[in-house]
Amino acid sequence: MQVELDSGTSLGYDDVGQGQPLVLLHAFPLTRAMWQPQLDGLSQKCRVIAIDSRGFGTSTGPLKNLTIDQMADDVADFLQSEEIREPIVLAGLSMGGYIALRFALRYRDRLAGLVLADTRAEADNAEGRANRDKMIAFAQEHSPADVLEQMLPRLLGAETQSQRPEIVARVRAMAAGATREGIIAALQAMRDRAHMTASLPVLRVPTLVLVGREDLLTPPALAESMARGLPRARLITIPGAGHLATLEQPDLCNRAISEFIEALS
Ligand code: MLT
């Protein structure tokens, strides 16, 4: 499905099931298709909505000087446009988590719960920002598929890469559909995103922190410190998963998310 927002942004999304809305925000450089196991596995229990972030999948809109805050505002505009008035559970993985954290700060009263998967509260440090600039230069000269290949060794856990070729193929297919402009805009937005650690104590919303035990991009130690900083967080470490835990171990992650949502009511 597709919704046109007043900002000139058009967002692609899936919306299945009924009840408590669970809104899902994907990782970079993927699309809402990464949430298919959650759309399939959680829509018997709640209303699952997976959104393509601006510049990815079927979502389009102004990309110049795009910020993580604007991506969070897109989610708020989406909720308004779709007349979703009840508090949502917002789940974001990695880049989706950066957006979810900003949403939580800007729209606190819109949340019943927060799921932060394989993400971090820290901004990029100097080395991280320099690496983003290198990746932007690479993306200017290469295809989105090439960008993915650069990241792939650190996106998925070792076991997934060696023994689950169907997941590797799904990730490749998602990135192949990305645009150069979307990739560069998101890299700039992530490079320039704000530090969130000092804001964690004011986020009193119940939060589930998930992390793949083999996550190399946002390792368990970062998830632990983020969970410690959040007043009402529970941390669950997912075995047999790298950075894309919800895709690599959907049953374990779906159970954790389902129990979290049940405990909210
Ligand atoms: C992601 O998975 O969304 C990205 O790896 C996040 C990042 O590069 O910081």
Coordinates of C-alpha atoms and ligand atoms in Angstrom, one line a residue:
M1 CA 0.0 0.0 0.0
Q2 CA 1.0 3.6 -0.5
V3 CA 0.1 6.8 1.4
E4 CA 0.8 10.4 0.3
L5 CA 1.8 12.8 3.1
D6 CA 1.3 16.5 3.1
S7 CA 5.1 16.9 3.2
G8 CA 5.3 15.6 -0.4
T9 CA 6.6 12.2 0.8
S10 CA 4.9 9.0 -0.3
L11 CA 5.3 6.1 2.0
G12 CA 5.0 2.4 1.1
Y13 CA 3.7 0.1 3.8
D14 CA 2.1 -3.2 4.7
D15 CA -0.7 -3.3 7.2
V16 CA -2.0 -6.7 8.4
G17 CA -3.9 -8.0 11.5
Q18 CA -6.0 -6.2 14.1
G19 CA -5.6 -4.8 17.6
Q20 CA -2.5 -3.1 19.1
P21 CA -0.6 -1.4 16.3
L22 CA 3.0 -2.5 16.0
V23 CA 4.9 -0.2 13.6
L24 CA 8.2 -1.6 12.2
L25 CA 11.1 0.5 10.8
H26 CA 13.7 -1.3 8.8
A27 CA 17.6 -1.3 8.7
F28 CA 19.9 0.3 6.1
P29 CA 20.0 -0.3 3.1
L30 CA 17.0 -2.6 3.3
T31 CA 13.3 -2.2 3.0
R32 CA 10.1 -3.1 4.9
A33 CA 10.4 -6.6 3.3
M34 CA 12.9 -7.5 6.0
W35 CA 9.9 -7.6 8.4
Q36 CA 8.0 -10.3 6.5
P37 CA 8.6 -12.9 9.3
Q38 CA 7.0 -10.4 11.8
L39 CA 4.1 -9.6 9.4
D40 CA 3.5 -13.4 9.1
G41 CA 4.2 -14.4 12.7
L42 CA 2.7 -11.5 14.7
S43 CA -0.4 -10.5 12.7
Q44 CA -2.5 -13.1 14.5
K45 CA -1.9 -11.1 17.7
C46 CA -1.7 -7.5 16.7
R47 CA -1.9 -5.1 13.8
V48 CA 1.5 -5.1 12.2
I49 CA 2.5 -2.2 10.0
A50 CA 5.9 -2.2 8.2
I51 CA 6.9 1.1 6.6
D52 CA 9.5 1.8 4.0
S53 CA 11.6 4.8 5.1
R54 CA 11.9 7.7 2.8
G55 CA 14.2 6.8 -0.1
F56 CA 13.8 3.0 0.3
G57 CA 11.5 0.4 -1.2
T58 CA 8.5 2.2 -2.6
S59 CA 8.8 5.3 -0.4
T60 CA 9.8 8.6 -2.1
G61 CA 10.1 12.2 -1.1
P62 CA 12.6 15.0 -0.7
L63 CA 16.0 13.6 0.1
K64 CA 18.2 16.7 0.2
N65 CA 19.6 17.2 3.7
L66 CA 17.3 14.4 5.0
T67 CA 17.6 13.9 8.8
I68 CA 16.7 11.1 11.2
D69 CA 14.3 13.6 12.8
Q70 CA 12.5 14.0 9.5
M71 CA 12.3 10.2 9.1
A72 CA 10.7 10.2 12.6
D73 CA 8.3 12.9 11.6
D74 CA 7.3 10.8 8.5
V75 CA 6.1 8.1 11.0
A76 CA 4.1 10.7 13.0
D77 CA 2.6 12.0 9.7
F78 CA 1.8 8.5 8.6
L79 CA -0.1 7.8 11.9
Q80 CA -2.1 10.9 11.5
S81 CA -2.9 10.2 7.8
E82 CA -3.9 6.7 8.6
E83 CA -5.9 7.9 11.6
I84 CA -4.1 5.6 14.0
R85 CA -4.9 7.4 17.3
E86 CA -4.2 4.8 19.9
P87 CA -0.6 4.6 21.3
I88 CA 1.6 2.3 19.2
V89 CA 4.4 -0.1 19.8
L90 CA 7.2 1.2 17.7
A91 CA 10.0 -1.2 16.7
G92 CA 13.1 -0.2 14.8
L93 CA 16.2 -2.3 13.8
S94 CA 19.5 -0.4 13.5
M95 CA 18.8 2.7 11.4
G96 CA 15.1 2.0 12.2
G97 CA 16.1 2.1 15.9
Y98 CA 17.8 5.5 15.4
I99 CA 14.5 6.7 13.9
A100 CA 12.5 5.0 16.7
L101 CA 14.6 6.7 19.4
R102 CA 14.0 10.1 17.9
F103 CA 10.3 9.4 17.5
A104 CA 10.2 8.4 21.2
L105 CA 11.8 11.7 22.2
R106 CA 9.6 13.9 19.9
Y107 CA 6.2 12.0 20.3
R108 CA 6.4 10.4 23.7
D109 CA 2.6 10.3 24.2
R110 CA 2.1 8.4 21.0
L111 CA 3.9 5.3 22.4
A112 CA 2.7 2.3 24.3
G113 CA 6.0 0.6 24.0
L114 CA 9.3 0.6 22.1
V115 CA 11.4 -2.2 20.7
L116 CA 15.0 -1.3 19.9
A117 CA 16.7 -4.1 17.9
D118 CA 20.4 -4.2 17.0
T119 CA 20.8 -0.5 17.4
R120 CA 22.6 2.1 19.5
A121 CA 22.0 5.4 21.3
E122 CA 25.4 6.8 20.6
A123 CA 26.0 9.1 17.6
D124 CA 28.8 8.3 15.1
N125 CA 32.2 9.2 16.5
A126 CA 34.9 10.8 14.3
E127 CA 36.0 7.5 12.9
G128 CA 32.4 6.5 12.2
R129 CA 31.7 9.8 10.4
A130 CA 34.8 9.4 8.3
N131 CA 33.7 5.9 7.4
R132 CA 30.3 7.3 6.4
D133 CA 32.0 9.8 4.1
K134 CA 34.0 6.9 2.5
M135 CA 30.8 5.0 2.0
I136 CA 29.0 8.0 0.5
A137 CA 32.0 8.4 -2.0
F138 CA 31.7 4.6 -2.7
A139 CA 27.9 4.9 -3.3
Q140 CA 28.4 7.7 -5.7
E141 CA 30.5 5.5 -7.9
H142 CA 28.9 2.1 -7.4
S143 CA 25.5 0.4 -7.4
P144 CA 23.3 -0.1 -4.3
A145 CA 24.1 -3.9 -4.7
D146 CA 27.8 -3.0 -4.4
V147 CA 27.2 -1.0 -1.2
L148 CA 25.4 -4.0 0.3
E149 CA 28.3 -6.3 -0.6
Q150 CA 30.6 -4.0 1.4
M151 CA 28.4 -4.4 4.4
L152 CA 27.3 -8.0 4.1
P153 CA 30.1 -9.7 6.0
R154 CA 29.0 -7.6 9.1
L155 CA 25.3 -7.6 8.5
L156 CA 24.6 -11.3 9.1
G157 CA 25.9 -13.7 11.7
A158 CA 28.5 -16.2 10.7
E159 CA 26.1 -19.2 10.8
T160 CA 23.5 -17.4 8.7
Q161 CA 26.1 -16.5 6.1
S162 CA 27.5 -20.0 5.8
Q163 CA 24.3 -22.1 6.3
R164 CA 21.3 -20.0 5.3
P165 CA 21.8 -18.9 1.7
E166 CA 18.0 -18.0 1.4
I167 CA 18.4 -15.2 4.0
V168 CA 21.6 -13.9 2.2
A169 CA 19.6 -13.9 -1.0
R170 CA 16.7 -12.0 0.5
V171 CA 19.0 -9.4 1.9
R172 CA 20.7 -9.0 -1.5
A173 CA 17.3 -8.7 -3.2
M174 CA 16.2 -5.9 -0.8
A175 CA 19.3 -3.8 -1.3
A176 CA 19.2 -4.3 -5.1
G177 CA 15.9 -2.3 -5.1
A178 CA 17.4 0.7 -3.3
T179 CA 18.3 3.9 -5.1
R180 CA 21.7 5.6 -5.0
E181 CA 20.0 8.8 -3.9
G182 CA 18.2 7.1 -1.0
I183 CA 21.4 5.3 0.1
I184 CA 23.4 8.6 0.1
A185 CA 20.7 10.5 1.9
A186 CA 20.4 7.9 4.6
L187 CA 24.2 7.7 5.1
Q188 CA 24.3 11.5 5.5
A189 CA 21.4 11.4 8.0
M190 CA 23.0 8.6 10.0
R191 CA 26.4 10.4 10.0
D192 CA 24.8 13.6 11.3
R193 CA 22.4 12.0 13.8
A194 CA 22.3 13.3 17.4
H195 CA 23.8 11.6 20.4
M196 CA 20.8 10.0 22.4
T197 CA 22.5 8.6 25.5
A198 CA 21.7 11.6 27.6
S199 CA 18.0 11.5 26.6
L200 CA 17.5 7.8 27.5
P201 CA 16.5 8.5 31.2
V202 CA 13.5 10.6 30.1
L203 CA 12.2 7.8 27.9
R204 CA 10.0 6.2 30.5
V205 CA 8.1 4.1 27.9
P206 CA 8.4 0.3 28.4
T207 CA 11.2 -0.9 26.1
L208 CA 12.4 -4.2 24.8
V209 CA 16.0 -4.2 23.7
L210 CA 16.9 -7.1 21.3
V211 CA 20.4 -7.9 20.1
G212 CA 21.9 -10.7 18.0
R213 CA 24.7 -12.3 20.0
E214 CA 27.0 -12.1 17.0
D215 CA 26.0 -8.6 16.0
L216 CA 29.3 -6.9 14.8
L217 CA 27.8 -3.6 13.8
T218 CA 26.0 -2.8 17.1
P219 CA 27.4 -5.4 19.5
P220 CA 25.7 -6.7 22.6
A221 CA 27.8 -4.4 24.8
L222 CA 26.1 -1.3 23.2
A223 CA 22.7 -2.9 23.6
E224 CA 23.5 -3.5 27.3
S225 CA 24.5 0.1 28.0
M226 CA 21.4 1.4 26.1
A227 CA 19.2 -0.9 28.2
R228 CA 20.9 0.3 31.4
G229 CA 20.2 3.9 30.4
L230 CA 16.5 3.4 29.8
P231 CA 14.4 3.4 33.0
R232 CA 12.0 0.6 31.9
A233 CA 14.0 -1.6 29.5
R234 CA 14.4 -5.3 29.3
L235 CA 17.3 -6.8 27.3
I236 CA 17.1 -10.0 25.4
T237 CA 20.1 -11.4 23.5
I238 CA 19.3 -13.6 20.6
P239 CA 21.6 -16.6 19.9
G240 CA 22.4 -17.6 16.4
A241 CA 21.9 -14.1 15.0
G242 CA 24.1 -11.2 13.8
H243 CA 22.9 -7.7 13.1
L244 CA 19.6 -8.6 11.4
A245 CA 18.3 -10.7 14.4
T246 CA 14.6 -10.4 13.5
L247 CA 15.3 -11.9 10.0
E248 CA 17.9 -14.4 11.2
Q249 CA 16.0 -15.8 14.2
P250 CA 12.3 -14.8 13.6
D251 CA 10.8 -17.3 16.0
L252 CA 12.8 -16.2 19.0
C253 CA 12.4 -12.5 18.2
N254 CA 8.6 -12.9 17.5
R255 CA 8.2 -14.7 20.8
A256 CA 10.0 -11.9 22.7
I257 CA 8.0 -9.1 20.9
S258 CA 4.7 -11.0 21.4
E259 CA 5.4 -11.5 25.2
F260 CA 6.4 -7.8 25.5
I261 CA 3.2 -6.6 23.8
E262 CA 1.1 -9.0 26.0
A263 CA 2.7 -7.6 29.1
L264 CA 1.7 -4.1 28.1
S265 CA -2.0 -4.7 28.4
Ligands
MLT1 C1 21.7 -0.5 9.7 O1 21.8 -1.7 9.7 O2 20.7 0.1 9.6 C2 23.0 0.2 9.6 O3 24.1 -0.7 9.6 C3 23.2 1.2 10.7 C4 24.5 2.0 10.6 O4 25.2 1.9 9.7 O5 24.7 2.7 11.6

